Amino acid sequence: MSDVTYYTALDVAAIFRTESDVSFFIEYMIDQIEFGFSKKGDDYIPPIVYSSPGKVFNIDYNFLIDTLADYVREDAIIGDFELAESAPPRVVKNGIFLVVGIFENYYGVARVNNKKIDLTKYKSRGIIEMTDRFYNILVIQNGENIKRFSAVPFSESAIKKIIQPQRFQVLENITKKDKLKQIVFGLGRYKEYIEATGCTPDFVAL
């Protein structure tokens, strides 16, 4: 558990002063899903799922935030960072700071934004502005159970380097399941899914 005193959203940077701080927090998240997994049925969808094509562990953003608030014993983090159906601009800004600024750009454990853009497919010679994202929309299915993720992809290879081997094995055992199928990726496909099925999946939860 971190001993940082939390006042504002920028204080999350002090929680992750070193790579060891990041590894301790990831292991803490693994402990949470291991505890939850032991109490669930066969159709359970954990808030962390593995993507083989991307070689990433997709961590639900709100699960990450709830776990972080518990990790530092500070509920104010939830108000500053947690996503709702319509997130205010400050929450989006805070999410980008945490995920893109700290996890992706500084430590290189998250891989959300494509850093290489092929401009040959764009006919316009004008300015192309690429905005940072801090999560991807996914829908995961396990049998009849279907859940929506605001997924933060964490690199499998990066995580493996910084956490204990036994904790990595636990993470693999829970998240690398053939029955956990990704059926939607991205906002466009998500809207198409809702239109085609007439239902909106619930958010994943621990």
Coordinates of C-alpha atoms in Angstrom, one line a residue:
M1 CA 0.0 0.0 0.0
S2 CA 1.3 3.5 -0.9
D3 CA 1.9 6.0 1.9
V4 CA 1.2 9.0 -0.4
T5 CA -1.0 11.8 0.9
Y6 CA -3.6 12.5 -1.8
Y7 CA -4.9 16.0 -2.4
T8 CA -5.5 16.3 -6.1
A9 CA -5.5 14.2 -9.2
L10 CA -1.9 15.1 -9.9
D11 CA -0.9 13.3 -6.8
V12 CA -1.2 10.0 -8.6
A13 CA 2.2 10.7 -10.0
A14 CA 3.6 10.4 -6.4
I15 CA 2.0 7.0 -6.0
F16 CA 4.0 5.7 -9.0
R17 CA 7.4 7.3 -8.3
T18 CA 9.3 4.2 -9.3
E19 CA 8.9 1.1 -11.5
S20 CA 8.7 -0.9 -8.3
D21 CA 5.6 1.1 -7.3
V22 CA 4.0 0.2 -10.6
S23 CA 4.8 -3.5 -10.1
F24 CA 3.5 -3.5 -6.6
F25 CA 0.2 -2.0 -7.8
I26 CA -0.2 -4.5 -10.6
E27 CA 0.4 -7.3 -8.2
Y28 CA -2.2 -5.8 -5.9
M29 CA -4.7 -5.8 -8.8
I30 CA -3.9 -9.5 -9.5
D31 CA -4.6 -10.3 -5.8
Q32 CA -8.0 -8.6 -6.1
I33 CA -9.1 -10.6 -9.2
E34 CA -7.7 -13.8 -7.7
F35 CA -9.8 -13.3 -4.6
G36 CA -12.9 -12.5 -6.7
F37 CA -12.3 -15.3 -9.2
S38 CA -12.3 -18.0 -6.5
K39 CA -15.9 -17.1 -5.6
K40 CA -17.4 -17.0 -9.1
G41 CA -19.1 -19.4 -11.4
D42 CA -18.0 -20.8 -14.8
D43 CA -19.6 -17.9 -16.7
Y44 CA -17.7 -15.3 -14.7
I45 CA -15.9 -12.5 -16.7
P46 CA -13.0 -11.0 -14.7
P47 CA -12.2 -7.3 -15.0
I48 CA -8.9 -8.3 -16.6
V49 CA -8.9 -10.3 -19.8
Y50 CA -6.1 -11.4 -22.2
S51 CA -6.0 -10.4 -25.9
S52 CA -3.9 -12.8 -27.9
P53 CA -3.7 -10.7 -31.1
G54 CA -2.4 -7.7 -29.2
K55 CA -0.5 -9.6 -26.6
V56 CA -2.0 -7.4 -23.9
F57 CA -3.9 -7.8 -20.7
N58 CA -7.0 -5.6 -21.1
I59 CA -7.8 -4.1 -17.6
D60 CA -11.1 -2.4 -17.1
Y61 CA -10.5 1.2 -16.4
N62 CA -13.0 1.6 -13.5
F63 CA -11.7 -1.6 -11.9
L64 CA -8.2 -0.1 -12.1
I65 CA -9.4 3.1 -10.5
D66 CA -11.4 1.3 -7.7
T67 CA -8.4 -0.8 -7.0
L68 CA -6.1 2.2 -6.9
A69 CA -8.5 4.0 -4.4
D70 CA -8.4 0.9 -2.2
Y71 CA -4.6 0.6 -2.6
V72 CA -4.0 4.1 -1.2
R73 CA -7.1 4.1 1.1
E74 CA -8.4 7.3 -0.6
D75 CA -12.0 7.4 -2.0
A76 CA -11.4 10.9 -3.5
I77 CA -9.5 9.1 -6.3
I78 CA -12.9 7.6 -7.5
G79 CA -14.5 11.1 -7.8
D80 CA -11.5 12.4 -9.7
F81 CA -10.9 9.5 -12.1
E82 CA -13.9 7.1 -12.3
L83 CA -15.8 7.0 -15.6
A84 CA -19.6 7.3 -15.7
E85 CA -21.8 7.2 -18.9
S86 CA -21.1 10.9 -19.5
A87 CA -17.7 11.7 -18.0
P88 CA -16.9 15.4 -17.3
P89 CA -13.8 16.9 -19.1
R90 CA -11.8 16.9 -15.9
V91 CA -12.2 13.1 -15.4
V92 CA -11.1 12.6 -19.0
K93 CA -8.1 14.8 -18.5
N94 CA -7.2 12.9 -15.3
G95 CA -7.6 9.6 -17.0
I96 CA -5.3 10.6 -19.8
F97 CA -2.7 11.8 -17.3
L98 CA -2.8 8.5 -15.4
V99 CA -3.0 6.1 -18.3
V100 CA -1.2 7.9 -21.1
G101 CA 1.1 10.1 -19.2
I102 CA 2.3 7.7 -16.5
F103 CA 1.5 4.1 -17.5
E104 CA 2.1 4.5 -21.3
N105 CA 4.5 7.3 -22.0
Y106 CA 6.6 7.2 -18.8
Y107 CA 6.7 3.5 -17.8
G108 CA 5.8 1.9 -21.1
V109 CA 3.5 -0.7 -19.5
A110 CA 0.3 0.5 -21.2
R111 CA -0.2 0.5 -24.9
V112 CA -3.3 2.4 -25.8
N113 CA -2.3 4.8 -28.6
N114 CA -0.7 4.0 -31.9
K115 CA 2.6 5.9 -32.1
K116 CA 3.1 5.2 -35.8
I117 CA 0.5 6.6 -38.2
D118 CA 0.5 5.7 -41.9
L119 CA -0.3 9.0 -43.7
T120 CA -0.3 7.5 -47.1
K121 CA -4.0 6.4 -46.7
Y122 CA -5.0 10.1 -46.1
K123 CA -5.6 12.1 -49.3
S124 CA -5.8 15.4 -47.5
R125 CA -2.6 17.4 -47.2
G126 CA -3.9 19.4 -44.3
I127 CA -3.2 18.9 -40.6
I128 CA -4.2 15.6 -39.1
E129 CA -4.8 15.8 -35.3
M130 CA -4.5 12.5 -33.4
T131 CA -6.1 12.7 -30.0
D132 CA -4.9 10.6 -27.1
R133 CA -7.2 7.8 -25.9
F134 CA -6.9 6.2 -22.5
Y135 CA -9.1 3.2 -23.0
N136 CA -10.7 1.0 -25.7
I137 CA -14.3 -0.2 -25.7
L138 CA -14.5 -4.0 -25.7
V139 CA -17.3 -6.5 -25.3
I140 CA -16.4 -9.8 -23.8
Q141 CA -18.6 -12.9 -23.9
N142 CA -18.5 -16.0 -21.7
G143 CA -21.4 -18.2 -22.6
E144 CA -24.6 -16.2 -21.9
N145 CA -22.7 -13.7 -19.9
I146 CA -21.7 -10.5 -21.8
K147 CA -19.9 -7.5 -20.4
R148 CA -18.6 -4.2 -21.6
F149 CA -15.1 -3.0 -20.8
S150 CA -13.5 0.4 -20.9
A151 CA -10.2 -1.5 -21.4
V152 CA -6.7 -0.2 -20.7
P153 CA -4.3 -2.6 -22.6
F154 CA -1.2 -3.4 -20.5
S155 CA 1.7 -5.1 -22.4
E156 CA 2.1 -8.7 -21.6
S157 CA 5.9 -8.6 -22.0
A158 CA 6.2 -5.4 -20.0
I159 CA 4.2 -6.8 -17.1
K160 CA 6.1 -10.1 -17.1
K161 CA 9.4 -8.2 -16.7
I162 CA 8.4 -6.3 -13.5
I163 CA 6.2 -8.6 -11.4
Q164 CA 7.0 -11.8 -9.6
P165 CA 6.8 -14.9 -11.7
Q166 CA 4.2 -16.6 -9.5
R167 CA 1.9 -13.5 -9.7
F168 CA 2.2 -13.5 -13.5
Q169 CA 1.2 -17.1 -13.5
V170 CA -1.9 -16.3 -11.5
L171 CA -2.7 -13.6 -14.0
E172 CA -2.4 -15.9 -16.9
N173 CA -4.4 -18.7 -15.3
I174 CA -7.4 -16.3 -14.7
T175 CA -7.3 -14.2 -17.9
K176 CA -6.1 -16.6 -20.6
K177 CA -9.3 -18.6 -21.0
D178 CA -10.7 -19.8 -24.4
K179 CA -14.2 -19.3 -23.2
L180 CA -13.5 -15.5 -22.8
K181 CA -14.3 -14.3 -26.3
Q182 CA -13.9 -10.7 -27.5
I183 CA -16.9 -10.0 -29.7
V184 CA -16.6 -6.2 -30.1
F185 CA -13.6 -3.8 -30.3
G186 CA -14.0 0.0 -30.7
L187 CA -16.8 2.5 -30.4
G188 CA -18.1 2.0 -34.0
R189 CA -18.4 -1.7 -33.6
Y190 CA -20.0 -1.2 -30.2
K191 CA -22.7 1.0 -31.6
E192 CA -23.3 -1.5 -34.4
Y193 CA -23.6 -4.3 -31.8
I194 CA -26.2 -2.4 -29.8
E195 CA -28.2 -1.6 -32.9
A196 CA -28.1 -5.2 -34.1
T197 CA -28.9 -6.8 -30.8
G198 CA -31.1 -4.2 -29.2
C199 CA -29.3 -4.6 -25.8
T200 CA -26.6 -2.6 -24.0
P201 CA -24.2 -4.9 -22.0
D202 CA -23.6 -4.1 -18.4
F203 CA -20.1 -2.9 -17.3
V204 CA -17.8 -5.6 -16.1
A205 CA -17.4 -5.8 -12.3
L206 CA -15.3 -7.7 -9.8

